[in-house]
Amino acid sequence: MTTLYLTHEAFLRHDTGPGHPERIERLETVRRVLSTPDYSDLLRSEAPEASIEDIVLAHPIDYVKMIQDSEPAEGDEDYVRLDADTVMSQGSFEAAKRAVGAGIEAVDRIMAGDVQNAFCAVRPCGHHAETARAMGFCLFNNIAVAAFYARNRHHLNRVAVIDFDVHHGNGTQDLFWAHENMFFASTHQMPLFPGTGSITETGAGNIVNAPLNPGDNGVQFREAFESRILPELSDFSPELILISAGFDAHIRDPLANLGLVEEDFAWATKKLLDIAHEFCNGRIVSMLEGGYDLTGLGDSVSTHVSALMDGGN
Ligand SMILES: [Zn+2]
C-alpha cells in the first residue's frame, strides 16, 4: 500500500506578489510537513510538465496560448494580473504546466498499479479555472485535466471529483457540466466566492452541490457528506476518485467562515477511501487546492496524507 507524493520546486517560483493569500509559503509549509519522519514511507516524485496536448483535454488551445503569452518576460513588470485575484509572474507558466502534470503522472502511476493513491502538492490551484477563463488564483483546471486524461488515455468510463475546498469548484463544474460520466460533488460555504454551487445546479444529473452556511462546522460538513455526497458517489460507482483537496474550510482560515478542524478532513478522506475500495481498488488522486492559514493548512495536510497512507480497509 504505497502513497505517491508529487511536487516540484517550480511551484515555489510562481509568485503572486506581496500580501496575496495564495503565496509561496503555503507550499513551503506543505513540503516541510511532508518531509518529517512520519512521512518517510511516501514515494516521492517530481511533478513533470504536462504537454499542451494534455492541457487541451480541458481547455481550448487559444486559451492555453493566452496563458503562456501572459507570463511577464525578463525586464517586464514583475506581475501580470489576469483578474483582480489571479496573478502570473516569471515561472508561472512552468508551474501551471507542472501542476497539471502532477495529476496526470498520478493517474498514470495509479493505473499502472505502481501505487495505491497519490497526493499532489501543487501551485497554482485549479478548481476555479473554467473552460476558457482563469480566476480565483487558478490558471488551468489541474484536476479536470487529470479526469479527462483518465477517461481518454486509460479508457475509464466513470471518473469522480470530490471537492471539499471551502469555495465552490465552479471551474470543474463548468468543465463537467454536460458529461454525464464525469461526476462532480462539492461541499462549500455559501454565500462565498465565486457565488455558484447551489443545489439546483445539477448539470446532466452528474453534479451534486452541498452548500454549507457560514458558521457551520464539522457536524454539518459530515452530515452533508453522509446524506448527499457519499450516497450519490456510491450510486455513480466510480472507477477513479479525484479529490480537490482545499483546506480553507479549516476554522483558522482567513478567507471563509466554516469551523472544520483537521480531523474532519481525515474523516472525509477515510470515507472516500472506503468507497474507493468498494468500487475502484482504492484508487484516489488528491490535489491541493486552497488553504490560507499556514498552521491550519499544515495540520490538515498532515491528517489528510496520513489517512491516504493508512489506505483504509
Ligand atoms: Zn478555496
PDB file of C-alpha atoms and ligand atoms in Angstrom:
ATOM      1  CA  MET A   1       0.000   0.000   0.000  1.00  0.00           C
ATOM      2  CA  THR A   2       2.012   2.986  -1.233  1.00  0.00           C
ATOM      3  CA  THR A   3       1.093   6.644  -1.434  1.00  0.00           C
ATOM      4  CA  LEU A   4       2.798   8.698  -4.132  1.00  0.00           C
ATOM      5  CA  TYR A   5       3.748  12.284  -3.261  1.00  0.00           C
ATOM      6  CA  LEU A   6       4.271  14.593  -6.233  1.00  0.00           C
ATOM      7  CA  THR A   7       5.583  18.136  -6.008  1.00  0.00           C
ATOM      8  CA  HIS A   8       8.246  20.365  -7.636  1.00  0.00           C
ATOM      9  CA  GLU A   9      10.399  23.376  -6.788  1.00  0.00           C
ATOM     10  CA  ALA A  10       8.883  25.201  -9.770  1.00  0.00           C
ATOM     11  CA  PHE A  11       5.765  25.660  -7.618  1.00  0.00           C
ATOM     12  CA  LEU A  12       7.876  27.923  -5.376  1.00  0.00           C
ATOM     13  CA  ARG A  13       8.654  30.216  -8.316  1.00  0.00           C
ATOM     14  CA  HIS A  14       5.008  31.069  -9.047  1.00  0.00           C
ATOM     15  CA  ASP A  15       4.946  34.449  -7.266  1.00  0.00           C
ATOM     16  CA  THR A  16       1.601  36.165  -6.696  1.00  0.00           C
ATOM     17  CA  GLY A  17       3.106  39.287  -5.102  1.00  0.00           C
ATOM     18  CA  PRO A  18       3.124  40.941  -1.685  1.00  0.00           C
ATOM     19  CA  GLY A  19       0.102  40.350   0.533  1.00  0.00           C
ATOM     20  CA  HIS A  20      -1.503  37.720  -1.702  1.00  0.00           C
ATOM     21  CA  PRO A  21      -3.088  34.865   0.302  1.00  0.00           C
ATOM     22  CA  GLU A  22      -2.153  32.200  -2.274  1.00  0.00           C
ATOM     23  CA  ARG A  23       1.540  32.568  -1.502  1.00  0.00           C
ATOM     24  CA  ILE A  24       4.753  30.606  -1.809  1.00  0.00           C
ATOM     25  CA  GLU A  25       4.863  29.966   1.966  1.00  0.00           C
ATOM     26  CA  ARG A  26       1.802  27.730   1.613  1.00  0.00           C
ATOM     27  CA  LEU A  27       3.717  25.184  -0.412  1.00  0.00           C
ATOM     28  CA  GLU A  28       6.819  25.554   1.747  1.00  0.00           C
ATOM     29  CA  THR A  29       4.628  24.633   4.721  1.00  0.00           C
ATOM     30  CA  VAL A  30       3.218  21.548   2.990  1.00  0.00           C
ATOM     31  CA  ARG A  31       6.677  20.430   1.870  1.00  0.00           C
ATOM     32  CA  ARG A  32       8.059  20.886   5.391  1.00  0.00           C
ATOM     33  CA  VAL A  33       5.253  18.846   6.965  1.00  0.00           C
ATOM     34  CA  LEU A  34       5.696  16.015   4.479  1.00  0.00           C
ATOM     35  CA  SER A  35       9.476  15.935   4.972  1.00  0.00           C
ATOM     36  CA  THR A  36       9.140  14.843   8.627  1.00  0.00           C
ATOM     37  CA  PRO A  37       9.836  11.188   9.613  1.00  0.00           C
ATOM     38  CA  ASP A  38       6.118  10.333   9.835  1.00  0.00           C
ATOM     39  CA  TYR A  39       6.040  10.606   6.051  1.00  0.00           C
ATOM     40  CA  SER A  40       9.219   8.711   5.223  1.00  0.00           C
ATOM     41  CA  ASP A  41       7.172   5.941   3.591  1.00  0.00           C
ATOM     42  CA  LEU A  42       5.811   8.279   0.893  1.00  0.00           C
ATOM     43  CA  LEU A  43       7.072   7.508  -2.587  1.00  0.00           C
ATOM     44  CA  ARG A  44       8.436  10.875  -3.731  1.00  0.00           C
ATOM     45  CA  SER A  45       8.497  12.006  -7.322  1.00  0.00           C
ATOM     46  CA  GLU A  46       8.883  15.250  -9.231  1.00  0.00           C
ATOM     47  CA  ALA A  47       5.819  16.640 -10.969  1.00  0.00           C
ATOM     48  CA  PRO A  48       6.517  16.573 -14.728  1.00  0.00           C
ATOM     49  CA  GLU A  49       5.368  19.287 -17.114  1.00  0.00           C
ATOM     50  CA  ALA A  50       2.094  18.451 -18.810  1.00  0.00           C
ATOM     51  CA  SER A  51       2.185  18.642 -22.593  1.00  0.00           C
ATOM     52  CA  ILE A  52      -0.002  21.131 -24.424  1.00  0.00           C
ATOM     53  CA  GLU A  53      -1.869  18.136 -25.899  1.00  0.00           C
ATOM     54  CA  ASP A  54      -2.816  17.085 -22.389  1.00  0.00           C
ATOM     55  CA  ILE A  55      -3.884  20.557 -21.238  1.00  0.00           C
ATOM     56  CA  VAL A  56      -6.198  20.893 -24.240  1.00  0.00           C
ATOM     57  CA  LEU A  57      -8.170  17.931 -22.937  1.00  0.00           C
ATOM     58  CA  ALA A  58      -9.883  20.593 -20.798  1.00  0.00           C
ATOM     59  CA  HIS A  59      -9.013  23.977 -22.299  1.00  0.00           C
ATOM     60  CA  PRO A  60      -9.068  25.395 -25.854  1.00  0.00           C
ATOM     61  CA  ILE A  61      -5.617  25.833 -27.409  1.00  0.00           C
ATOM     62  CA  ASP A  62      -6.166  29.597 -27.760  1.00  0.00           C
ATOM     63  CA  TYR A  63      -6.707  29.827 -24.008  1.00  0.00           C
ATOM     64  CA  VAL A  64      -3.546  27.812 -23.280  1.00  0.00           C
ATOM     65  CA  LYS A  65      -1.577  30.154 -25.567  1.00  0.00           C
ATOM     66  CA  MET A  66      -3.133  33.198 -23.880  1.00  0.00           C
ATOM     67  CA  ILE A  67      -1.858  31.941 -20.503  1.00  0.00           C
ATOM     68  CA  GLN A  68       1.571  31.226 -21.999  1.00  0.00           C
ATOM     69  CA  ASP A  69       1.757  34.681 -23.580  1.00  0.00           C
ATOM     70  CA  SER A  70       0.569  36.415 -20.405  1.00  0.00           C
ATOM     71  CA  GLU A  71       3.630  35.436 -18.375  1.00  0.00           C
ATOM     72  CA  PRO A  72       5.815  38.510 -17.819  1.00  0.00           C
ATOM     73  CA  ALA A  73       9.107  38.369 -19.698  1.00  0.00           C
ATOM     74  CA  GLU A  74      12.548  39.290 -18.374  1.00  0.00           C
ATOM     75  CA  GLY A  75      12.590  43.056 -17.935  1.00  0.00           C
ATOM     76  CA  ASP A  76       8.813  43.400 -17.812  1.00  0.00           C
ATOM     77  CA  GLU A  77       6.987  44.406 -14.666  1.00  0.00           C
ATOM     78  CA  ASP A  78       7.051  41.641 -12.053  1.00  0.00           C
ATOM     79  CA  TYR A  79       3.369  40.684 -12.088  1.00  0.00           C
ATOM     80  CA  VAL A  80       0.607  40.359 -14.667  1.00  0.00           C
ATOM     81  CA  ARG A  81      -2.975  40.320 -13.383  1.00  0.00           C
ATOM     82  CA  LEU A  82      -5.440  38.157 -15.300  1.00  0.00           C
ATOM     83  CA  ASP A  83      -8.166  39.455 -12.962  1.00  0.00           C
ATOM     84  CA  ALA A  84      -8.231  41.110  -9.538  1.00  0.00           C
ATOM     85  CA  ASP A  85      -7.102  37.894  -7.782  1.00  0.00           C
ATOM     86  CA  THR A  86      -5.272  35.871 -10.386  1.00  0.00           C
ATOM     87  CA  VAL A  87      -1.639  36.788 -10.935  1.00  0.00           C
ATOM     88  CA  MET A  88       1.265  35.498 -13.020  1.00  0.00           C
ATOM     89  CA  SER A  89       5.000  36.048 -12.536  1.00  0.00           C
ATOM     90  CA  GLN A  90       8.016  34.735 -14.373  1.00  0.00           C
ATOM     91  CA  GLY A  91       7.881  30.988 -13.824  1.00  0.00           C
ATOM     92  CA  SER A  92       4.109  30.803 -13.506  1.00  0.00           C
ATOM     93  CA  PHE A  93       3.573  29.032 -16.827  1.00  0.00           C
ATOM     94  CA  GLU A  94       6.030  26.278 -15.923  1.00  0.00           C
ATOM     95  CA  ALA A  95       4.382  25.928 -12.502  1.00  0.00           C
ATOM     96  CA  ALA A  96       0.952  25.739 -14.138  1.00  0.00           C
ATOM     97  CA  LYS A  97       2.143  23.042 -16.562  1.00  0.00           C
ATOM     98  CA  ARG A  98       3.672  21.019 -13.704  1.00  0.00           C
ATOM     99  CA  ALA A  99       0.509  21.419 -11.595  1.00  0.00           C
ATOM    100  CA  VAL A 100      -1.422  19.770 -14.426  1.00  0.00           C
ATOM    101  CA  GLY A 101       1.398  17.274 -14.978  1.00  0.00           C
ATOM    102  CA  ALA A 102       1.292  16.136 -11.356  1.00  0.00           C
ATOM    103  CA  GLY A 103      -2.290  14.954 -11.719  1.00  0.00           C
ATOM    104  CA  ILE A 104      -1.554  13.194 -14.999  1.00  0.00           C
ATOM    105  CA  GLU A 105       1.513  11.448 -13.570  1.00  0.00           C
ATOM    106  CA  ALA A 106      -0.511  10.377 -10.529  1.00  0.00           C
ATOM    107  CA  VAL A 107      -3.222   8.901 -12.771  1.00  0.00           C
ATOM    108  CA  ASP A 108      -0.623   7.023 -14.843  1.00  0.00           C
ATOM    109  CA  ARG A 109       1.176   5.577 -11.805  1.00  0.00           C
ATOM    110  CA  ILE A 110      -2.050   4.521 -10.109  1.00  0.00           C
ATOM    111  CA  MET A 111      -3.473   2.959 -13.264  1.00  0.00           C
ATOM    112  CA  ALA A 112      -0.179   1.106 -13.767  1.00  0.00           C
ATOM    113  CA  GLY A 113      -0.592  -0.343 -10.277  1.00  0.00           C
ATOM    114  CA  ASP A 114       2.678   1.181  -9.017  1.00  0.00           C
ATOM    115  CA  VAL A 115       0.915   2.973  -6.163  1.00  0.00           C
ATOM    116  CA  GLN A 116      -2.443   2.843  -4.417  1.00  0.00           C
ATOM    117  CA  ASN A 117      -3.135   6.563  -4.196  1.00  0.00           C
ATOM    118  CA  ALA A 118      -1.388   9.933  -4.552  1.00  0.00           C
ATOM    119  CA  PHE A 119      -1.174  13.420  -3.111  1.00  0.00           C
ATOM    120  CA  CYS A 120      -0.135  16.264  -5.425  1.00  0.00           C
ATOM    121  CA  ALA A 121       1.220  19.349  -3.593  1.00  0.00           C
ATOM    122  CA  VAL A 122       0.899  21.925  -6.365  1.00  0.00           C
ATOM    123  CA  ARG A 123       0.508  25.652  -7.081  1.00  0.00           C
ATOM    124  CA  PRO A 124      -1.282  27.323  -8.755  1.00  0.00           C
ATOM    125  CA  CYS A 125      -4.535  25.677  -7.666  1.00  0.00           C
ATOM    126  CA  GLY A 126      -7.052  24.709 -10.321  1.00  0.00           C
ATOM    127  CA  HIS A 127     -10.705  24.237  -9.417  1.00  0.00           C
ATOM    128  CA  HIS A 128     -11.852  27.786 -10.262  1.00  0.00           C
ATOM    129  CA  ALA A 129     -10.367  27.709 -13.793  1.00  0.00           C
ATOM    130  CA  GLU A 130     -13.235  27.386 -16.276  1.00  0.00           C
ATOM    131  CA  THR A 131     -13.017  26.170 -19.866  1.00  0.00           C
ATOM    132  CA  ALA A 132     -11.526  29.440 -21.121  1.00  0.00           C
ATOM    133  CA  ARG A 133     -11.293  31.653 -18.045  1.00  0.00           C
ATOM    134  CA  ALA A 134      -8.610  31.978 -15.355  1.00  0.00           C
ATOM    135  CA  MET A 135      -9.980  33.076 -11.993  1.00  0.00           C
ATOM    136  CA  GLY A 136      -9.699  32.629  -8.232  1.00  0.00           C
ATOM    137  CA  PHE A 137      -5.887  32.153  -8.275  1.00  0.00           C
ATOM    138  CA  CYS A 138      -6.279  29.308 -10.843  1.00  0.00           C
ATOM    139  CA  LEU A 139      -4.793  29.144 -14.371  1.00  0.00           C
ATOM    140  CA  PHE A 140      -5.504  25.604 -15.603  1.00  0.00           C
ATOM    141  CA  ASN A 141      -8.022  23.226 -14.043  1.00  0.00           C
ATOM    142  CA  ASN A 142      -5.490  20.652 -12.867  1.00  0.00           C
ATOM    143  CA  ILE A 143      -7.988  18.098 -11.598  1.00  0.00           C
ATOM    144  CA  ALA A 144     -10.333  18.329 -14.590  1.00  0.00           C
ATOM    145  CA  VAL A 145      -7.431  17.671 -16.964  1.00  0.00           C
ATOM    146  CA  ALA A 146      -6.488  14.632 -14.854  1.00  0.00           C
ATOM    147  CA  ALA A 147     -10.076  13.387 -15.023  1.00  0.00           C
ATOM    148  CA  PHE A 148     -10.363  13.809 -18.801  1.00  0.00           C
ATOM    149  CA  TYR A 149      -6.921  12.236 -19.184  1.00  0.00           C
ATOM    150  CA  ALA A 150      -8.028   9.188 -17.170  1.00  0.00           C
ATOM    151  CA  ARG A 151     -11.064   8.892 -19.403  1.00  0.00           C
ATOM    152  CA  ASN A 152      -9.292   9.401 -22.725  1.00  0.00           C
ATOM    153  CA  ARG A 153      -5.946   7.701 -22.158  1.00  0.00           C
ATOM    154  CA  HIS A 154      -6.930   4.983 -19.702  1.00  0.00           C
ATOM    155  CA  HIS A 155     -10.426   4.479 -21.098  1.00  0.00           C
ATOM    156  CA  LEU A 156     -12.186   4.842 -17.765  1.00  0.00           C
ATOM    157  CA  ASN A 157     -15.918   5.281 -18.122  1.00  0.00           C
ATOM    158  CA  ARG A 158     -16.748   6.874 -14.763  1.00  0.00           C
ATOM    159  CA  VAL A 159     -14.442   9.394 -13.094  1.00  0.00           C
ATOM    160  CA  ALA A 160     -15.470  11.340  -9.967  1.00  0.00           C
ATOM    161  CA  VAL A 161     -14.118  14.561  -8.463  1.00  0.00           C
ATOM    162  CA  ILE A 162     -14.973  15.303  -4.834  1.00  0.00           C
ATOM    163  CA  ASP A 163     -14.193  18.899  -3.830  1.00  0.00           C
ATOM    164  CA  PHE A 164     -14.113  19.854  -0.129  1.00  0.00           C
ATOM    165  CA  ASP A 165     -12.412  23.216  -0.624  1.00  0.00           C
ATOM    166  CA  VAL A 166     -14.478  25.911   1.127  1.00  0.00           C
ATOM    167  CA  HIS A 167     -15.058  27.630  -2.222  1.00  0.00           C
ATOM    168  CA  HIS A 168     -17.255  26.078  -4.881  1.00  0.00           C
ATOM    169  CA  GLY A 169     -15.291  24.426  -7.695  1.00  0.00           C
ATOM    170  CA  ASN A 170     -17.071  26.384 -10.402  1.00  0.00           C
ATOM    171  CA  GLY A 171     -14.415  25.569 -12.976  1.00  0.00           C
ATOM    172  CA  THR A 172     -14.650  21.812 -12.546  1.00  0.00           C
ATOM    173  CA  GLN A 173     -18.446  22.042 -12.575  1.00  0.00           C
ATOM    174  CA  ASP A 174     -18.260  24.096 -15.786  1.00  0.00           C
ATOM    175  CA  LEU A 175     -15.964  21.568 -17.459  1.00  0.00           C
ATOM    176  CA  PHE A 176     -18.023  18.537 -16.371  1.00  0.00           C
ATOM    177  CA  TRP A 177     -21.455  20.131 -16.915  1.00  0.00           C
ATOM    178  CA  ALA A 178     -22.585  18.142 -19.962  1.00  0.00           C
ATOM    179  CA  HIS A 179     -20.511  14.996 -19.295  1.00  0.00           C
ATOM    180  CA  GLU A 180     -22.782  12.542 -17.548  1.00  0.00           C
ATOM    181  CA  ASN A 181     -19.936  10.084 -16.975  1.00  0.00           C
ATOM    182  CA  MET A 182     -17.886  12.690 -15.105  1.00  0.00           C
ATOM    183  CA  PHE A 183     -19.188  13.172 -11.570  1.00  0.00           C
ATOM    184  CA  PHE A 184     -18.595  16.307  -9.520  1.00  0.00           C
ATOM    185  CA  ALA A 185     -19.642  16.774  -5.893  1.00  0.00           C
ATOM    186  CA  SER A 186     -18.746  19.713  -3.679  1.00  0.00           C
ATOM    187  CA  THR A 187     -19.138  20.952  -0.131  1.00  0.00           C
ATOM    188  CA  HIS A 188     -18.542  24.681   0.170  1.00  0.00           C
ATOM    189  CA  GLN A 189     -19.607  27.730   2.107  1.00  0.00           C
ATOM    190  CA  MET A 190     -22.437  29.694   0.540  1.00  0.00           C
ATOM    191  CA  PRO A 191     -22.638  32.623   0.100  1.00  0.00           C
ATOM    192  CA  LEU A 192     -18.955  32.981  -0.731  1.00  0.00           C
ATOM    193  CA  PHE A 193     -16.720  33.424  -3.796  1.00  0.00           C
ATOM    194  CA  PRO A 194     -17.337  32.501  -6.615  1.00  0.00           C
ATOM    195  CA  GLY A 195     -21.123  32.556  -5.995  1.00  0.00           C
ATOM    196  CA  THR A 196     -22.027  29.317  -7.767  1.00  0.00           C
ATOM    197  CA  GLY A 197     -22.791  25.938  -6.192  1.00  0.00           C
ATOM    198  CA  SER A 198     -26.463  25.916  -5.279  1.00  0.00           C
ATOM    199  CA  ILE A 199     -28.207  22.550  -5.001  1.00  0.00           C
ATOM    200  CA  THR A 200     -30.227  23.396  -8.115  1.00  0.00           C
ATOM    201  CA  GLU A 201     -27.072  23.238 -10.294  1.00  0.00           C
ATOM    202  CA  THR A 202     -27.118  19.593 -11.376  1.00  0.00           C
ATOM    203  CA  GLY A 203     -25.658  19.539 -14.920  1.00  0.00           C
ATOM    204  CA  ALA A 204     -26.573  16.306 -16.685  1.00  0.00           C
ATOM    205  CA  GLY A 205     -27.540  14.798 -13.341  1.00  0.00           C
ATOM    206  CA  ASN A 206     -23.832  14.379 -12.612  1.00  0.00           C
ATOM    207  CA  ILE A 207     -23.322  17.444 -10.369  1.00  0.00           C
ATOM    208  CA  VAL A 208     -24.039  17.340  -6.622  1.00  0.00           C
ATOM    209  CA  ASN A 209     -23.683  20.549  -4.645  1.00  0.00           C
ATOM    210  CA  ALA A 210     -23.960  20.519  -0.857  1.00  0.00           C
ATOM    211  CA  PRO A 211     -23.594  24.136   0.267  1.00  0.00           C
ATOM    212  CA  LEU A 212     -22.906  24.926   3.930  1.00  0.00           C
ATOM    213  CA  ASN A 213     -23.873  28.037   5.861  1.00  0.00           C
ATOM    214  CA  PRO A 214     -21.338  30.456   7.319  1.00  0.00           C
ATOM    215  CA  GLY A 215     -20.588  29.281  10.847  1.00  0.00           C
ATOM    216  CA  ASP A 216     -21.218  25.606  10.115  1.00  0.00           C
ATOM    217  CA  ASN A 217     -18.654  23.185  11.494  1.00  0.00           C
ATOM    218  CA  GLY A 218     -17.681  19.533  11.197  1.00  0.00           C
ATOM    219  CA  VAL A 219     -21.132  18.367  12.264  1.00  0.00           C
ATOM    220  CA  GLN A 220     -22.853  19.919   9.265  1.00  0.00           C
ATOM    221  CA  PHE A 221     -19.916  19.040   6.995  1.00  0.00           C
ATOM    222  CA  ARG A 222     -20.096  15.353   7.933  1.00  0.00           C
ATOM    223  CA  GLU A 223     -23.890  15.414   7.607  1.00  0.00           C
ATOM    224  CA  ALA A 224     -23.568  16.819   4.069  1.00  0.00           C
ATOM    225  CA  PHE A 225     -21.084  14.085   3.192  1.00  0.00           C
ATOM    226  CA  GLU A 226     -23.160  11.286   4.730  1.00  0.00           C
ATOM    227  CA  SER A 227     -26.534  12.358   3.399  1.00  0.00           C
ATOM    228  CA  ARG A 228     -25.672  13.674  -0.080  1.00  0.00           C
ATOM    229  CA  ILE A 229     -22.115  13.276  -1.332  1.00  0.00           C
ATOM    230  CA  LEU A 230     -21.306   9.693  -0.360  1.00  0.00           C
ATOM    231  CA  PRO A 231     -24.618   8.072  -1.436  1.00  0.00           C
ATOM    232  CA  GLU A 232     -24.517   9.831  -4.820  1.00  0.00           C
ATOM    233  CA  LEU A 233     -20.867   8.846  -5.275  1.00  0.00           C
ATOM    234  CA  SER A 234     -21.688   5.222  -4.497  1.00  0.00           C
ATOM    235  CA  ASP A 235     -24.579   5.277  -6.973  1.00  0.00           C
ATOM    236  CA  PHE A 236     -22.148   6.572  -9.600  1.00  0.00           C
ATOM    237  CA  SER A 237     -19.780   3.615  -8.909  1.00  0.00           C
ATOM    238  CA  PRO A 238     -16.561   5.470  -9.755  1.00  0.00           C
ATOM    239  CA  GLU A 239     -13.612   3.809 -11.476  1.00  0.00           C
ATOM    240  CA  LEU A 240     -11.310   6.533 -10.105  1.00  0.00           C
ATOM    241  CA  ILE A 241     -11.817   9.175  -7.405  1.00  0.00           C
ATOM    242  CA  LEU A 242     -10.044  12.524  -7.559  1.00  0.00           C
ATOM    243  CA  ILE A 243     -10.097  14.896  -4.589  1.00  0.00           C
ATOM    244  CA  SER A 244      -9.924  18.682  -4.897  1.00  0.00           C
ATOM    245  CA  ALA A 245      -8.265  18.958  -1.508  1.00  0.00           C
ATOM    246  CA  GLY A 246      -8.620  22.524  -0.318  1.00  0.00           C
ATOM    247  CA  PHE A 247      -8.196  23.094   3.402  1.00  0.00           C
ATOM    248  CA  ASP A 248      -9.720  26.569   3.690  1.00  0.00           C
ATOM    249  CA  ALA A 249     -12.837  25.257   5.467  1.00  0.00           C
ATOM    250  CA  HIS A 250     -10.485  24.990   8.486  1.00  0.00           C
ATOM    251  CA  ILE A 251     -11.553  27.130  11.422  1.00  0.00           C
ATOM    252  CA  ARG A 252      -8.299  29.119  11.308  1.00  0.00           C
ATOM    253  CA  ASP A 253      -8.669  30.096   7.653  1.00  0.00           C
ATOM    254  CA  PRO A 254      -8.912  33.841   6.967  1.00  0.00           C
ATOM    255  CA  LEU A 255     -10.882  33.605   3.684  1.00  0.00           C
ATOM    256  CA  ALA A 256     -14.002  31.810   4.951  1.00  0.00           C
ATOM    257  CA  ASN A 257     -16.194  31.181   7.980  1.00  0.00           C
ATOM    258  CA  LEU A 258     -16.530  27.443   8.455  1.00  0.00           C
ATOM    259  CA  GLY A 259     -15.375  25.688  11.606  1.00  0.00           C
ATOM    260  CA  LEU A 260     -13.729  22.474  10.407  1.00  0.00           C
ATOM    261  CA  VAL A 261     -10.729  21.024  12.188  1.00  0.00           C
ATOM    262  CA  GLU A 262      -8.062  18.738  10.742  1.00  0.00           C
ATOM    263  CA  GLU A 263      -9.845  15.591  11.998  1.00  0.00           C
ATOM    264  CA  ASP A 264     -12.798  16.459   9.756  1.00  0.00           C
ATOM    265  CA  PHE A 265     -10.574  16.307   6.687  1.00  0.00           C
ATOM    266  CA  ALA A 266      -9.150  12.965   7.844  1.00  0.00           C
ATOM    267  CA  TRP A 267     -12.707  11.667   8.351  1.00  0.00           C
ATOM    268  CA  ALA A 268     -13.750  12.718   4.833  1.00  0.00           C
ATOM    269  CA  THR A 269     -10.602  11.159   3.389  1.00  0.00           C
ATOM    270  CA  LYS A 270     -11.331   7.839   5.110  1.00  0.00           C
ATOM    271  CA  LYS A 271     -14.928   7.853   3.866  1.00  0.00           C
ATOM    272  CA  LEU A 272     -13.700   8.406   0.302  1.00  0.00           C
ATOM    273  CA  LEU A 273     -11.134   5.623   0.737  1.00  0.00           C
ATOM    274  CA  ASP A 274     -13.938   3.272   1.793  1.00  0.00           C
ATOM    275  CA  ILE A 275     -15.833   3.994  -1.423  1.00  0.00           C
ATOM    276  CA  ALA A 276     -12.631   3.789  -3.462  1.00  0.00           C
ATOM    277  CA  HIS A 277     -12.011   0.303  -2.058  1.00  0.00           C
ATOM    278  CA  GLU A 278     -15.567  -0.744  -2.750  1.00  0.00           C
ATOM    279  CA  PHE A 279     -15.592   0.376  -6.385  1.00  0.00           C
ATOM    280  CA  CYS A 280     -12.092   1.006  -7.737  1.00  0.00           C
ATOM    281  CA  ASN A 281      -9.315  -0.834  -5.887  1.00  0.00           C
ATOM    282  CA  GLY A 282      -8.680   2.139  -3.602  1.00  0.00           C
ATOM    283  CA  ARG A 283      -7.630   4.424  -6.460  1.00  0.00           C
ATOM    284  CA  ILE A 284      -7.551   8.073  -5.285  1.00  0.00           C
ATOM    285  CA  VAL A 285      -5.650  11.085  -6.619  1.00  0.00           C
ATOM    286  CA  SER A 286      -5.733  14.069  -4.267  1.00  0.00           C
ATOM    287  CA  MET A 287      -4.660  17.508  -5.497  1.00  0.00           C
ATOM    288  CA  LEU A 288      -4.040  20.537  -3.302  1.00  0.00           C
ATOM    289  CA  GLU A 289      -6.387  23.454  -3.862  1.00  0.00           C
ATOM    290  CA  GLY A 290      -6.830  26.217  -1.207  1.00  0.00           C
ATOM    291  CA  GLY A 291      -5.924  26.638   2.468  1.00  0.00           C
ATOM    292  CA  TYR A 292      -4.553  30.018   3.549  1.00  0.00           C
ATOM    293  CA  ASP A 293      -3.707  29.755   7.253  1.00  0.00           C
ATOM    294  CA  LEU A 294      -0.292  28.131   7.364  1.00  0.00           C
ATOM    295  CA  THR A 295      -0.897  26.282  10.656  1.00  0.00           C
ATOM    296  CA  GLY A 296      -4.353  25.098   9.590  1.00  0.00           C
ATOM    297  CA  LEU A 297      -3.005  24.080   6.191  1.00  0.00           C
ATOM    298  CA  GLY A 298      -0.023  22.179   7.598  1.00  0.00           C
ATOM    299  CA  ASP A 299      -2.102  20.332  10.206  1.00  0.00           C
ATOM    300  CA  SER A 300      -4.820  19.484   7.681  1.00  0.00           C
ATOM    301  CA  VAL A 301      -2.438  18.209   5.004  1.00  0.00           C
ATOM    302  CA  SER A 302      -0.789  16.143   7.719  1.00  0.00           C
ATOM    303  CA  THR A 303      -4.003  14.305   8.684  1.00  0.00           C
ATOM    304  CA  HIS A 304      -5.174  14.011   5.071  1.00  0.00           C
ATOM    305  CA  VAL A 305      -1.948  12.448   3.822  1.00  0.00           C
ATOM    306  CA  SER A 306      -1.716  10.195   6.899  1.00  0.00           C
ATOM    307  CA  ALA A 307      -5.192   8.878   6.051  1.00  0.00           C
ATOM    308  CA  LEU A 308      -4.143   8.272   2.439  1.00  0.00           C
ATOM    309  CA  MET A 309      -1.027   6.406   3.633  1.00  0.00           C
ATOM    310  CA  ASP A 310      -3.108   4.327   6.038  1.00  0.00           C
ATOM    311  CA  GLY A 311      -5.087   3.482   2.941  1.00  0.00           C
ATOM    312  CA  GLY A 312      -8.324   2.418   4.605  1.00  0.00           C
ATOM    313  CA  ASN A 313      -9.630  -1.151   4.682  1.00  0.00           C
TER     314      ASN A 313
HETATM  315 ZN    ZN B   1     -10.773  27.752  -1.647  1.00  0.00          ZN
END
